mmCIF file of C-alpha atoms in Angstrom:
data_model
loop_
_atom_site.group_PDB
_atom_site.id
_atom_site.type_symbol
_atom_site.label_atom_id
_atom_site.label_comp_id
_atom_site.label_asym_id
_atom_site.label_seq_id
_atom_site.Cartn_x
_atom_site.Cartn_y
_atom_site.Cartn_z
ATOM 1 C CA MET A 1 277.695 74.213 18.028
ATOM 2 C CA ALA A 2 279.250 71.655 20.131
ATOM 3 C CA LYS A 3 276.824 69.864 22.623
ATOM 4 C CA LYS A 4 277.618 70.554 26.256
ATOM 5 C CA LYS A 5 278.703 67.180 27.586
ATOM 6 C CA SER A 6 276.924 66.200 30.738
ATOM 7 C CA ALA A 7 278.120 64.533 33.517
ATOM 8 C CA ALA A 8 276.190 61.889 35.662
ATOM 9 C CA PRO A 9 274.148 63.930 38.422
ATOM 10 C CA VAL A 10 275.413 63.879 41.950
ATOM 11 C CA LYS A 11 272.980 63.569 44.816
ATOM 12 C CA TYR A 12 273.071 64.340 48.391
ATOM 13 C CA ALA A 13 270.580 63.982 51.164
ATOM 14 C CA VAL A 14 269.619 67.387 53.139
ATOM 15 C CA LYS A 15 268.186 67.684 56.478
ATOM 16 C CA TYR A 16 266.522 70.644 57.546
ATOM 17 C CA GLU A 17 264.134 72.395 59.784
ATOM 18 C CA LEU A 18 260.871 73.831 59.233
ATOM 19 C CA ASP A 19 258.258 75.313 61.874
ATOM 20 C CA GLY A 20 260.691 73.705 64.655
ATOM 21 C CA SER A 21 260.100 70.079 63.035
ATOM 22 C CA PRO A 22 263.109 68.085 61.220
ATOM 23 C CA HIS A 23 262.527 67.108 57.552
ATOM 24 C CA TYR A 24 264.674 65.912 54.759
ATOM 25 C CA GLY A 25 264.962 66.515 51.199
ATOM 26 C CA ALA A 26 267.720 66.098 48.186
ATOM 27 C CA ILE A 27 269.923 68.165 46.268
ATOM 28 C CA GLN A 28 271.196 67.225 43.056
ATOM 29 C CA ILE A 29 273.917 68.790 40.980
ATOM 30 C CA LYS A 30 273.343 68.650 37.244
ATOM 31 C CA ASP A 31 275.228 69.154 34.031
ATOM 32 C CA GLY A 32 278.201 70.439 36.360
ATOM 33 C CA ASP A 33 276.404 73.865 37.222
ATOM 34 C CA ARG A 34 272.894 73.421 38.010
ATOM 35 C CA LEU A 35 271.887 72.856 41.961
ATOM 36 C CA HIS A 36 268.287 71.018 41.966
ATOM 37 C CA LEU A 37 266.876 71.377 45.610
ATOM 38 C CA GLU A 38 263.978 68.872 46.010
ATOM 39 C CA THR A 39 261.868 68.589 49.528
ATOM 40 C CA PRO A 40 258.497 67.761 50.402
ATOM 41 C CA HIS A 41 257.833 71.692 50.683
ATOM 42 C CA GLY A 42 258.476 72.743 47.322
ATOM 43 C CA SER A 43 261.583 72.510 44.793
ATOM 44 C CA LYS A 44 264.207 75.326 43.705
ATOM 45 C CA THR A 45 266.752 75.401 41.079
ATOM 46 C CA ALA A 46 269.998 77.719 40.817
ATOM 47 C CA THR A 47 273.335 77.725 38.906
ATOM 48 C CA LEU A 48 276.558 77.204 40.643
ATOM 49 C CA ASN A 49 279.448 79.412 39.963
ATOM 50 C CA PRO A 50 282.984 79.621 40.665
ATOM 51 C CA LYS A 51 282.631 81.859 43.691
ATOM 52 C CA SER A 52 279.407 79.650 45.225
ATOM 53 C CA ASP A 53 279.611 76.339 47.341
ATOM 54 C CA VAL A 54 276.698 73.538 47.754
ATOM 55 C CA GLN A 55 276.183 74.527 51.322
ATOM 56 C CA SER A 56 275.830 78.106 50.865
ATOM 57 C CA LEU A 57 273.562 78.033 47.977
ATOM 58 C CA THR A 58 271.225 74.998 49.496
ATOM 59 C CA MET A 59 271.086 77.129 52.532
ATOM 60 C CA ILE A 60 269.674 80.297 50.234
ATOM 61 C CA LEU A 61 267.320 77.755 48.554
ATOM 62 C CA LEU A 62 265.865 76.610 51.860
ATOM 63 C CA MET A 63 265.533 79.916 53.259
ATOM 64 C CA GLU A 64 263.306 80.920 50.135
ATOM 65 C CA LEU A 65 261.148 78.002 51.244
ATOM 66 C CA GLY A 66 260.921 79.287 54.867
ATOM 67 C CA ALA A 67 263.335 76.396 56.119
ATOM 68 C CA LYS A 68 266.657 76.578 57.674
ATOM 69 C CA LEU A 69 269.552 73.971 56.705
ATOM 70 C CA VAL A 70 270.903 71.299 59.461
ATOM 71 C CA SER A 71 273.108 69.266 57.546
ATOM 72 C CA ILE A 72 273.909 68.071 54.047
ATOM 73 C CA ASN A 73 275.065 64.595 53.522
ATOM 74 C CA LEU A 74 277.941 64.821 51.415
ATOM 75 C CA HIS A 75 278.264 61.085 50.665
ATOM 76 C CA SER A 76 277.079 61.376 46.875
ATOM 77 C CA SER A 77 274.622 58.349 46.044
#
């Protein structure tokens, strides 16, 4: 069985609002299809599919933490 090639992770800064205050976290795309959200308030992981986009999926993951997406810095680091 062939081993799945993994690309270098892509990381973006995320600004979100929780209880009316701004906070920052990061999203990282690993192996081309796994989105990992890391914040001081928790972390979540989801799988990207052809119909999902990074912004929508990040918004959903933040909602699960009780937060609201403000912006994503799409300039990868």
